[in-house]
PDB file of C-alpha atoms and ligand atoms in Angstrom:
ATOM      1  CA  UNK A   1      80.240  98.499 110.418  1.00  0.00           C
ATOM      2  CA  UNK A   2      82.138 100.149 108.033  1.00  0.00           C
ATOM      3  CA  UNK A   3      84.879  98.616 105.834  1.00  0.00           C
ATOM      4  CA  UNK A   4      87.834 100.291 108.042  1.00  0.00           C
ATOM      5  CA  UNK A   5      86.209  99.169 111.301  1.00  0.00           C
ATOM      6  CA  UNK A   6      86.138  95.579 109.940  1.00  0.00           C
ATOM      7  CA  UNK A   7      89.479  95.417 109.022  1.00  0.00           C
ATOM      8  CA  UNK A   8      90.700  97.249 112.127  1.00  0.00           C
ATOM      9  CA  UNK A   9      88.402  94.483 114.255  1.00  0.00           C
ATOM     10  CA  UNK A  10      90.161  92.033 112.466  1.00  0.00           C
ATOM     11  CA  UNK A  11      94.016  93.283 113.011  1.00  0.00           C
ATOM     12  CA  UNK A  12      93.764  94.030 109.300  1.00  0.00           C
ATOM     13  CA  UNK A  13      94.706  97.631 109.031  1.00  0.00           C
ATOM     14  CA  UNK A  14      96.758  97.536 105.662  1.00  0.00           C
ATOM     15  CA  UNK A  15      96.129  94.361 103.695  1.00  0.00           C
ATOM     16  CA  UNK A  16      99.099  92.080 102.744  1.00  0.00           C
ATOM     17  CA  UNK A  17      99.952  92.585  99.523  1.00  0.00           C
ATOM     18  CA  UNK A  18      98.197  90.602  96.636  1.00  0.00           C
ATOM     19  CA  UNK A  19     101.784  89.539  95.304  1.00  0.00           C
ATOM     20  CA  UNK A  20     102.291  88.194  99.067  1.00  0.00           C
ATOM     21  CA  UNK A  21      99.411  86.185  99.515  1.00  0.00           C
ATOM     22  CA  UNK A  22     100.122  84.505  96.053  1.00  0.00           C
ATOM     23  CA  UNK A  23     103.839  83.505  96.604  1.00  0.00           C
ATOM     24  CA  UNK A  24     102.462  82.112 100.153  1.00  0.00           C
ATOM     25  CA  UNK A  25      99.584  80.069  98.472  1.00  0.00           C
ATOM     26  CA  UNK A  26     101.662  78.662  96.135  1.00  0.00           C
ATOM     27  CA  UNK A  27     104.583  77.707  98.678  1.00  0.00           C
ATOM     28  CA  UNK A  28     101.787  76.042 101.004  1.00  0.00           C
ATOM     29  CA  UNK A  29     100.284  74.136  97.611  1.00  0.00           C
ATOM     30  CA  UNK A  30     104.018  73.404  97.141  1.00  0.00           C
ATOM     31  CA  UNK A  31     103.705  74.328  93.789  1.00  0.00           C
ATOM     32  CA  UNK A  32     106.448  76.669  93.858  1.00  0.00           C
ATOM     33  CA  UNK A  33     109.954  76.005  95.977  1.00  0.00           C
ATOM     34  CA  UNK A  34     111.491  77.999  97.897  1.00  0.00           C
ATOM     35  CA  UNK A  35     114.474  79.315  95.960  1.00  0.00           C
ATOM     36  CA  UNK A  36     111.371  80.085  93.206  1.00  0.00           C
ATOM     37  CA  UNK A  37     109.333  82.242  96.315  1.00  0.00           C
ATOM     38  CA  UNK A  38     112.353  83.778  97.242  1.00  0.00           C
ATOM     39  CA  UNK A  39     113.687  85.480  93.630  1.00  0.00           C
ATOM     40  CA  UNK A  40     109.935  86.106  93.365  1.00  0.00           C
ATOM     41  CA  UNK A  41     109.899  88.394  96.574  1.00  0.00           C
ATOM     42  CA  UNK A  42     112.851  89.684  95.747  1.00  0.00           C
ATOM     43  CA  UNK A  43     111.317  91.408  92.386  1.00  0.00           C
ATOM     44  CA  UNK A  44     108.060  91.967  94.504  1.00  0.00           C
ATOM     45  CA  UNK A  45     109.379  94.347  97.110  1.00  0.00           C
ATOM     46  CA  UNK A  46     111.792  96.201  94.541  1.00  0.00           C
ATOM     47  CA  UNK A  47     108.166  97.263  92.696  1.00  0.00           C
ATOM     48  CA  UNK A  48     105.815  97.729  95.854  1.00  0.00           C
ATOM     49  CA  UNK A  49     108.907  99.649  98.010  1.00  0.00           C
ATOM     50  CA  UNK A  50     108.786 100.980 101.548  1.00  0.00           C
ATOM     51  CA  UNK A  51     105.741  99.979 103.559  1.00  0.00           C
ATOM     52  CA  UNK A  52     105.355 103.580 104.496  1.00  0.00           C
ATOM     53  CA  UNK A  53     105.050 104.696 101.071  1.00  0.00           C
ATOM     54  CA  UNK A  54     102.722 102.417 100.652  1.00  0.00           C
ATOM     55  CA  UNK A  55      98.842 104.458  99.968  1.00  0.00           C
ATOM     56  CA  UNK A  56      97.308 101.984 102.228  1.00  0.00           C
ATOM     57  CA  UNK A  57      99.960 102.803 104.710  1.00  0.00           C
ATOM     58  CA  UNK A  58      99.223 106.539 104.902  1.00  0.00           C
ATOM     59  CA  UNK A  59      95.084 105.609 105.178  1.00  0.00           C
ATOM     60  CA  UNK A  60      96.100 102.749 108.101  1.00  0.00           C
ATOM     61  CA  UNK A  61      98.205 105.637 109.863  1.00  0.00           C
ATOM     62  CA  UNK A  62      95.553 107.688 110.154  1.00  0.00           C
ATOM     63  CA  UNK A  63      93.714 105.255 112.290  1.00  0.00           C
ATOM     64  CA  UNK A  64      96.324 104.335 114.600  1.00  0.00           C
ATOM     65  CA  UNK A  65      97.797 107.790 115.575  1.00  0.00           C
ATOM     66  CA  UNK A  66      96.584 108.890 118.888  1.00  0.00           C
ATOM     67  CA  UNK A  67      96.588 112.621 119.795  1.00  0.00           C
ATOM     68  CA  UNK A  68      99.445 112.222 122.521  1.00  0.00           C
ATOM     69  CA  UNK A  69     103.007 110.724 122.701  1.00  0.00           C
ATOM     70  CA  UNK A  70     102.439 107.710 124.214  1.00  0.00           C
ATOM     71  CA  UNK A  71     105.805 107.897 126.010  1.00  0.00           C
ATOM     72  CA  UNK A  72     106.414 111.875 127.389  1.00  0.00           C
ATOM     73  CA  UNK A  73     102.753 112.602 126.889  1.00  0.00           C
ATOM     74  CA  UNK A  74     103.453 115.624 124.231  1.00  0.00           C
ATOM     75  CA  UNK A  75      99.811 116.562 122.720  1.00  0.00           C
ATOM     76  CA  UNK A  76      99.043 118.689 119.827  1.00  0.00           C
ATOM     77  CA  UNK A  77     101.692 120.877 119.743  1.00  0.00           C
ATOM     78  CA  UNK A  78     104.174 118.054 118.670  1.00  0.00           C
ATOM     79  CA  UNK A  79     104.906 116.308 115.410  1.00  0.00           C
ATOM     80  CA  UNK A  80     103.248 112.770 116.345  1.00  0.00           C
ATOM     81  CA  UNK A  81     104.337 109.204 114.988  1.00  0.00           C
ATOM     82  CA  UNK A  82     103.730 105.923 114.630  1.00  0.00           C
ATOM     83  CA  UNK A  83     106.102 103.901 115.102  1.00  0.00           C
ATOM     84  CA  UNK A  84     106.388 100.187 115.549  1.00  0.00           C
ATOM     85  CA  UNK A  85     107.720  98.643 118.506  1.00  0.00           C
ATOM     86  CA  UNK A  86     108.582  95.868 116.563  1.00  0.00           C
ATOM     87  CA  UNK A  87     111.475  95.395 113.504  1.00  0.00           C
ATOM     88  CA  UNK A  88     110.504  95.440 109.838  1.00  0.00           C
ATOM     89  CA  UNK A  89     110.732  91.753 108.967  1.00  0.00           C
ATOM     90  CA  UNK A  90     114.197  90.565 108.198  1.00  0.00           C
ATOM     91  CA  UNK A  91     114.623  87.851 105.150  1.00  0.00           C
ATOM     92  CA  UNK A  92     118.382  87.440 105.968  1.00  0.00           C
ATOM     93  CA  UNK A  93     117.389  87.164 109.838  1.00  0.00           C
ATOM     94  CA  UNK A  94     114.209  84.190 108.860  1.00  0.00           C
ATOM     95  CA  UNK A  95     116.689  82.558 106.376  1.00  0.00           C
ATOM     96  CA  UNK A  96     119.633  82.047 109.185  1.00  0.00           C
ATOM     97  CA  UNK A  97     116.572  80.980 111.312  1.00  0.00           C
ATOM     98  CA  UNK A  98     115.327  78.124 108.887  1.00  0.00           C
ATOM     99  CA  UNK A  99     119.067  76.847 108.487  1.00  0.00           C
ATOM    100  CA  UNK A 100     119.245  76.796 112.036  1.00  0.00           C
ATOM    101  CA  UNK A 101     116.300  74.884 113.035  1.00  0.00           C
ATOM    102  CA  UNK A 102     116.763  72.491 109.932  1.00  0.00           C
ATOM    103  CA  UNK A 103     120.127  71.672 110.901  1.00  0.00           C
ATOM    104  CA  UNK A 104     118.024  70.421 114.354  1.00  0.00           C
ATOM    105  CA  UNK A 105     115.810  68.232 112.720  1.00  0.00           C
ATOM    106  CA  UNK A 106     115.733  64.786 111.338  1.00  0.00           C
ATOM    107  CA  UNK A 107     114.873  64.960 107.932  1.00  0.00           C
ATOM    108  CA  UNK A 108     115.077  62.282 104.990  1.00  0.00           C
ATOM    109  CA  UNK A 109     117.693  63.883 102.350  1.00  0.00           C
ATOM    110  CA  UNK A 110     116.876  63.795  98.994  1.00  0.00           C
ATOM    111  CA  UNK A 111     117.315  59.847  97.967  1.00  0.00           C
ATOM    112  CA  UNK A 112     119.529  60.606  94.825  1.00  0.00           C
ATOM    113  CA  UNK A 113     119.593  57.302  94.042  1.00  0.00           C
ATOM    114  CA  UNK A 114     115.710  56.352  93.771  1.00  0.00           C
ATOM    115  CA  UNK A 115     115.261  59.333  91.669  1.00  0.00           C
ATOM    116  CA  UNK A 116     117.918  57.506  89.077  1.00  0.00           C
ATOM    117  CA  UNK A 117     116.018  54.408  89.175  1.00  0.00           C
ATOM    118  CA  UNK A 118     112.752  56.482  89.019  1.00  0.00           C
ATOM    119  CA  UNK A 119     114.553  58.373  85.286  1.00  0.00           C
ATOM    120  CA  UNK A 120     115.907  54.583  83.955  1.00  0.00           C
ATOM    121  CA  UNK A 121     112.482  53.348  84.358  1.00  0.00           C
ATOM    122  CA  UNK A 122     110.528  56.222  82.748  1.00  0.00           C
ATOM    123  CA  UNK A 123     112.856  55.424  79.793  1.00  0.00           C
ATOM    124  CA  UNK A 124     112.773  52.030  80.083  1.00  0.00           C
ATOM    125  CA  UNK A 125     108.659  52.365  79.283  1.00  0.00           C
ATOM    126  CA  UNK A 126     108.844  53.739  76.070  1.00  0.00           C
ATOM    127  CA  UNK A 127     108.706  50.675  73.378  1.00  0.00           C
ATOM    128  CA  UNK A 128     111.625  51.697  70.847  1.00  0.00           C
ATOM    129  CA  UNK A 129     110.171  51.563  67.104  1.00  0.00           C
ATOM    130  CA  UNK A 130     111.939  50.261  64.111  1.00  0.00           C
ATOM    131  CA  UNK A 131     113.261  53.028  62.449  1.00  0.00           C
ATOM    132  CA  UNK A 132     115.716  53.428  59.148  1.00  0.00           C
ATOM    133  CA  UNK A 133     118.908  53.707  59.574  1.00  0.00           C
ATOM    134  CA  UNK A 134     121.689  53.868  57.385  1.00  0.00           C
ATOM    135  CA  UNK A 135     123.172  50.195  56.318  1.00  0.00           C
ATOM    136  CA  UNK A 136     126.635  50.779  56.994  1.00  0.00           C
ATOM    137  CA  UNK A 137     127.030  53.009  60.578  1.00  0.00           C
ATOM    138  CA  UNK A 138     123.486  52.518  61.334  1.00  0.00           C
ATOM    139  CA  UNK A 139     123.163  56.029  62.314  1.00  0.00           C
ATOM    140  CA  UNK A 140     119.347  57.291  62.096  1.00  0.00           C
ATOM    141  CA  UNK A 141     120.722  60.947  60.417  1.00  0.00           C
ATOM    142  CA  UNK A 142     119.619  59.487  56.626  1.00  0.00           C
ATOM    143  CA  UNK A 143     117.728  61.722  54.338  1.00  0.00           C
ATOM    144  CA  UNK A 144     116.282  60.266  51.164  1.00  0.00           C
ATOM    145  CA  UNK A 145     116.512  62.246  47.996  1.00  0.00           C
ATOM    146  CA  UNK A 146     113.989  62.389  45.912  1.00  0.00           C
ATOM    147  CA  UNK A 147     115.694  63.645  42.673  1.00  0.00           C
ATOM    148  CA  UNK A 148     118.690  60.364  43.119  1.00  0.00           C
ATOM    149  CA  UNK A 149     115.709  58.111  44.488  1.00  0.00           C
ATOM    150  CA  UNK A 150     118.365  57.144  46.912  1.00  0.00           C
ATOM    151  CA  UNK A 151     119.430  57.864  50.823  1.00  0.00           C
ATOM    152  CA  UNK A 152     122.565  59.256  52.165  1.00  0.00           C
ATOM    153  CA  UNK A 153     123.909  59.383  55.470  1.00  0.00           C
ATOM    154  CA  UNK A 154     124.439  62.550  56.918  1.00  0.00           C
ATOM    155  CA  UNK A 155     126.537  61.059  60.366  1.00  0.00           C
ATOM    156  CA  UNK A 156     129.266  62.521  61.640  1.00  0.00           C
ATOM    157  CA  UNK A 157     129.359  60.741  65.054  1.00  0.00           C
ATOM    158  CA  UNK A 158     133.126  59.499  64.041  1.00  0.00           C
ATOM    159  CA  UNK A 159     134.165  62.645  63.331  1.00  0.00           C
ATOM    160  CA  UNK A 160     133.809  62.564  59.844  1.00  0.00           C
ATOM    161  CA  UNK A 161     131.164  62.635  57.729  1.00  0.00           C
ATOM    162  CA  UNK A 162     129.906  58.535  56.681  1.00  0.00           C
ATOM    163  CA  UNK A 163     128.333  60.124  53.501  1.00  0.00           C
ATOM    164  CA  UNK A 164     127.389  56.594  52.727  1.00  0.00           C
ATOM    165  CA  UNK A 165     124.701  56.680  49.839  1.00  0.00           C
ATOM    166  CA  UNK A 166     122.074  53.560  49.406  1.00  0.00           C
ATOM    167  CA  UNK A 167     118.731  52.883  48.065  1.00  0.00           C
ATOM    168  CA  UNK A 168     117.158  50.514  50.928  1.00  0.00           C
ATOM    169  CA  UNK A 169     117.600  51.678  54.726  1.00  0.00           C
ATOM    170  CA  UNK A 170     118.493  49.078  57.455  1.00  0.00           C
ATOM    171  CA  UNK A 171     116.139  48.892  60.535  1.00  0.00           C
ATOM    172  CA  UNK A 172     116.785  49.109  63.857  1.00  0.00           C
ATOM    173  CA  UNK A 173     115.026  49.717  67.075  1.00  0.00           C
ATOM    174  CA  UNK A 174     115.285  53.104  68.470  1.00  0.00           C
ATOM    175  CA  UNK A 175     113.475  55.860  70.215  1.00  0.00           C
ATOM    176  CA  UNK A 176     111.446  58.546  67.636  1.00  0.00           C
ATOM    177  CA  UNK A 177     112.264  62.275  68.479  1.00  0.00           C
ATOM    178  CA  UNK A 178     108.040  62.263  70.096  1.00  0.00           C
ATOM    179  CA  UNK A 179     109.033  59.620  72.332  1.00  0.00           C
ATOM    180  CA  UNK A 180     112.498  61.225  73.638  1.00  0.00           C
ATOM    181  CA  UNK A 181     110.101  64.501  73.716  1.00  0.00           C
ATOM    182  CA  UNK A 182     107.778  62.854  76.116  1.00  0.00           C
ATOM    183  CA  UNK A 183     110.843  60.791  78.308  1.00  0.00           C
ATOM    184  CA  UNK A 184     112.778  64.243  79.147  1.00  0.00           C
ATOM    185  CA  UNK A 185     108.706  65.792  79.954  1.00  0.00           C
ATOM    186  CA  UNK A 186     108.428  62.948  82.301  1.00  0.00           C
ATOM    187  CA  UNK A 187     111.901  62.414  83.831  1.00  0.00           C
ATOM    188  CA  UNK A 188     111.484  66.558  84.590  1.00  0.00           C
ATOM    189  CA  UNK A 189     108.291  66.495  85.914  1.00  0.00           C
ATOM    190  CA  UNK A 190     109.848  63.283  88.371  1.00  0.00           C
ATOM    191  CA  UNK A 191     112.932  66.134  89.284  1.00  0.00           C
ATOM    192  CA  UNK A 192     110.511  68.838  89.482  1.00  0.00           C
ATOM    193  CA  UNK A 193     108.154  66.369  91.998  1.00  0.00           C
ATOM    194  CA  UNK A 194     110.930  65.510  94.004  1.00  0.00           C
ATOM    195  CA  UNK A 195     112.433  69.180  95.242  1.00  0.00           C
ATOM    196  CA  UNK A 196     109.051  70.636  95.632  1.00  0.00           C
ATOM    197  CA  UNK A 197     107.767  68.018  98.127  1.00  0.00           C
ATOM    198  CA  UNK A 198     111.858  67.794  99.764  1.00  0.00           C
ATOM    199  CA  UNK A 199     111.536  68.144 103.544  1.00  0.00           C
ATOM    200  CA  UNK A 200     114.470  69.906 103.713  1.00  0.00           C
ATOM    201  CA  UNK A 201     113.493  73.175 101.770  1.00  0.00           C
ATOM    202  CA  UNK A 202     115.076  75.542 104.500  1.00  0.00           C
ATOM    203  CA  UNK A 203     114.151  78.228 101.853  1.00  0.00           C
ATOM    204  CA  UNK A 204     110.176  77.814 101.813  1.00  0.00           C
ATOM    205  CA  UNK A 205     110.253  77.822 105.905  1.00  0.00           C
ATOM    206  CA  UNK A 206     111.730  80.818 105.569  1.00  0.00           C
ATOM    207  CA  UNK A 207     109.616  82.700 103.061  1.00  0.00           C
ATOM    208  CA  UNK A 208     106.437  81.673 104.848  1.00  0.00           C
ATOM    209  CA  UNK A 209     107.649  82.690 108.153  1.00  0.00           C
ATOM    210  CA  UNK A 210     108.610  86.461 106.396  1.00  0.00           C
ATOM    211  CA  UNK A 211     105.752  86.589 104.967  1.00  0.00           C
ATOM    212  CA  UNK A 212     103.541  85.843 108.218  1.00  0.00           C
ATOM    213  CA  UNK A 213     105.860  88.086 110.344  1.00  0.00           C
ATOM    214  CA  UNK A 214     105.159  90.859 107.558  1.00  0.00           C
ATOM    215  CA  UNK A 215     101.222  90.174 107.925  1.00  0.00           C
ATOM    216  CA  UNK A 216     101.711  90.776 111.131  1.00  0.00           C
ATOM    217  CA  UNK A 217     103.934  93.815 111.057  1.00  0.00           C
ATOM    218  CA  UNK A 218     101.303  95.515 108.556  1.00  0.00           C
ATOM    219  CA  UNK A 219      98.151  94.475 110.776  1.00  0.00           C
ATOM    220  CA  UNK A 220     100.004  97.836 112.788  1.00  0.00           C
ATOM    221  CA  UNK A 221      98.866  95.973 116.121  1.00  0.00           C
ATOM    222  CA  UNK A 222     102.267  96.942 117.149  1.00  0.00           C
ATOM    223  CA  UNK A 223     102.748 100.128 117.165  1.00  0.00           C
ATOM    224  CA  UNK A 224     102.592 103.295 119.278  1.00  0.00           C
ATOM    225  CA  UNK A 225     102.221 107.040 118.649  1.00  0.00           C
ATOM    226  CA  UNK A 226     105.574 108.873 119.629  1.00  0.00           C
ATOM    227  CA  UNK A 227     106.317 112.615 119.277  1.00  0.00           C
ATOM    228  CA  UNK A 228     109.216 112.985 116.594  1.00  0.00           C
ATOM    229  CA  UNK A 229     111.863 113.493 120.010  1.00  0.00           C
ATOM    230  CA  UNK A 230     110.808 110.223 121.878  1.00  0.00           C
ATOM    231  CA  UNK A 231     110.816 108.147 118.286  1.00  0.00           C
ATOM    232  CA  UNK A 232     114.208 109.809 117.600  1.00  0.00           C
ATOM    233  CA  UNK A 233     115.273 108.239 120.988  1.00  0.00           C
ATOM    234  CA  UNK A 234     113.947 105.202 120.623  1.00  0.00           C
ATOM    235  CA  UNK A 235     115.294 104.907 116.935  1.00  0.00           C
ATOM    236  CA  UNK A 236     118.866 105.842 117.513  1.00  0.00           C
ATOM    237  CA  UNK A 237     119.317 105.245 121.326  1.00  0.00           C
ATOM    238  CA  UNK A 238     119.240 102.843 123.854  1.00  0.00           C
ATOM    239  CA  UNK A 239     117.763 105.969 125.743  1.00  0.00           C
ATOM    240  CA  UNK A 240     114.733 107.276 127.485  1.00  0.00           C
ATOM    241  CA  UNK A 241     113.167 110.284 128.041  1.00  0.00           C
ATOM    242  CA  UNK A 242     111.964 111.397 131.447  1.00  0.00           C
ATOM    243  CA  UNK A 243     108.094 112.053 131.974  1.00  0.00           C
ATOM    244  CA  UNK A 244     108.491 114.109 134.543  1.00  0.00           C
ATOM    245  CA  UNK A 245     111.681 116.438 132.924  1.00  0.00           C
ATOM    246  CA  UNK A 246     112.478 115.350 129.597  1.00  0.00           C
ATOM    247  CA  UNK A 247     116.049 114.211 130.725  1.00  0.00           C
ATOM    248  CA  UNK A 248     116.892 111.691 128.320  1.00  0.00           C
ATOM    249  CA  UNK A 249     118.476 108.387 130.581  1.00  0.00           C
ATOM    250  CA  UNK A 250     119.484 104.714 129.840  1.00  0.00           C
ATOM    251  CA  UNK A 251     116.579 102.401 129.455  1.00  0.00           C
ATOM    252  CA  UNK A 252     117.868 100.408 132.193  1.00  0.00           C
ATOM    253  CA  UNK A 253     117.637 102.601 134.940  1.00  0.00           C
ATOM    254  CA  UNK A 254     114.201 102.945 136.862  1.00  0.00           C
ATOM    255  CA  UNK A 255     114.913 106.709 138.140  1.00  0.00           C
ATOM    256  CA  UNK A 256     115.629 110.110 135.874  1.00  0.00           C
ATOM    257  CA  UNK A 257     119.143 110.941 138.098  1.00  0.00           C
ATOM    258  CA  UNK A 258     118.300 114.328 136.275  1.00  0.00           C
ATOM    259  CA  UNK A 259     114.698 115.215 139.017  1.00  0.00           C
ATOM    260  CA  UNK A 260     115.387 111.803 140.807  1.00  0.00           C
ATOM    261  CA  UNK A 261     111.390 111.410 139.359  1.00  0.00           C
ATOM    262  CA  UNK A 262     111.119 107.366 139.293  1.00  0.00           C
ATOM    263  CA  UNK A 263     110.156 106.066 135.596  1.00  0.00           C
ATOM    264  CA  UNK A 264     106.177 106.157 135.351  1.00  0.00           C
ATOM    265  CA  UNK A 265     105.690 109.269 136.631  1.00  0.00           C
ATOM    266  CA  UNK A 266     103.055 111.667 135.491  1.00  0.00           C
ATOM    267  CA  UNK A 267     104.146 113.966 132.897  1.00  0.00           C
ATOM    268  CA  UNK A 268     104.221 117.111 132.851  1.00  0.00           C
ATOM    269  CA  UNK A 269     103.506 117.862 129.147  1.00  0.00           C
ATOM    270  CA  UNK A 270     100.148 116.947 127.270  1.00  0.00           C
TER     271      UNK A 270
HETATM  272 ZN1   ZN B 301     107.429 111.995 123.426  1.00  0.00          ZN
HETATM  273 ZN1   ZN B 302     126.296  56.037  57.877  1.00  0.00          ZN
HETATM  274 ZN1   ZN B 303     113.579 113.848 135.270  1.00  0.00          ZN
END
């Protein structure tokens, strides 16, 4: 079997592409949220552009175009299309969809207030240390000069600078910049926890529904060849053509009033 058969016996005529299948494996990890899959698409499809500029579009064409219009018949003679019978995927149209169905459901909101408790006890574990301070504001901004062998204060949490210059630091118990380092790490990778597992991430249903519509779309296993008059119709019109005369008629109605031929007649052309 050869590579295109495969991928044609597996509704795989143009491959999804690689940027695609990433955002979707990280969104099903949950390592990425939704708003993150979203701007990430969003640069994606501004590089890869129009499907049917795509190279592997023009190769997957190739194997879906049939010599005939599939709806008047027209052979040869006519410039032949595929088109797809269905829309290309929407994100606007999935993302009303996911706000819509989540507004249905039951789902546990994001508990605000464990997440607090969850941040005061992640800084509640660190031990503080005894660190210097200065004697008289006990502010920990004290530098110690080398030249003076003494310390001054360089605080100016009152608005003014304490200045205050001494030789022996007070002590008191306080956080070192490492440990405040390591609380903020931990407290964001709590935050960061939290909204990538939330339930109610309206976002990532939508992305992963786009993205399996576009699979879909691109597998071409909806398509059908049209000559460029029938696709035109089709495109632009709510409009039919006649097989039998080429009247073009209302979708609706079962008989051309043109021949009075019903709809599924032989046609003439092709
Ligand atoms: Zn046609
Ligand atoms: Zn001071
Ligand atoms: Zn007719």
């Amino acid at each position: 079997m050869t590579i295109t058969a495969f991928l044609r016996s597996q509704h795989i005529l143009i491959p999804l592409p690689l940027e695609y299948e990433t955002i979707e494996a990280k969104l099903r990890a949950r390592s990425i949220t939704g708003h993150e899959a979203s701007q990430a698409i969003f640069v994606a499809r501004r590089r890869l552009g129009s499907p049917w500029h795509w190279k592997s579009w023009k190769a997957a064409r190739k194997q879906v175009l049939r010599s005939a219009c599939e709806t008047c018949g027209a052979g040869e003679e006519a410039i032949l299309y595929v088109q797809h019978t269905v829309r290309l995927p929407s994100i606007s149209t999935h993302k009303e969809l996911a706000k819509r169905n989540l507004a249905g459901r039951e789902i546990e909101p994001i508990d605000y207030s464990s997440i607090r408790q969850q941040m005061y006890a992640i800084r509640d574990a660190a031990e503080p240390e005894e660190r210097d301070c200065c004697p008289k504001c006990a502010s920990l901004s004290i530098q110690y000069r080398k030249q003076a062998a003494t310390w001054i204060c360089n605080s100016k949490s009152t608005g003014r600078y304490c200045a205050h210059v001494f030789t022996v630091p007070a002590k008191k118990a306080a956080l070192t910049a490492d440990q405040k380092k390591s609380i903020n790490r931990e407290k964001h990778r709590t935050w960061r926890n939290t909204i990538l597992n939330r339930e109610d991430d309206w976002m990532r249903d939508a992305m992963l529904a786009w993205i399996g519509e576009m699979r879909v779309y691109l597998s071409l296993q909806h398509t059908k060849t049209l000559c460029k008059r029938c696709a035109f119709l089709e495109d632009m019109t709510d409009q039919k053509p006649c097989r039998s005369c080429g009247f073009a008629y209302p979708r609706t109605e079962q008989v051309c009033p043109d021949c009075e031929q019903p709809d599924g007649a032989q046609p003439i052309i092709g």
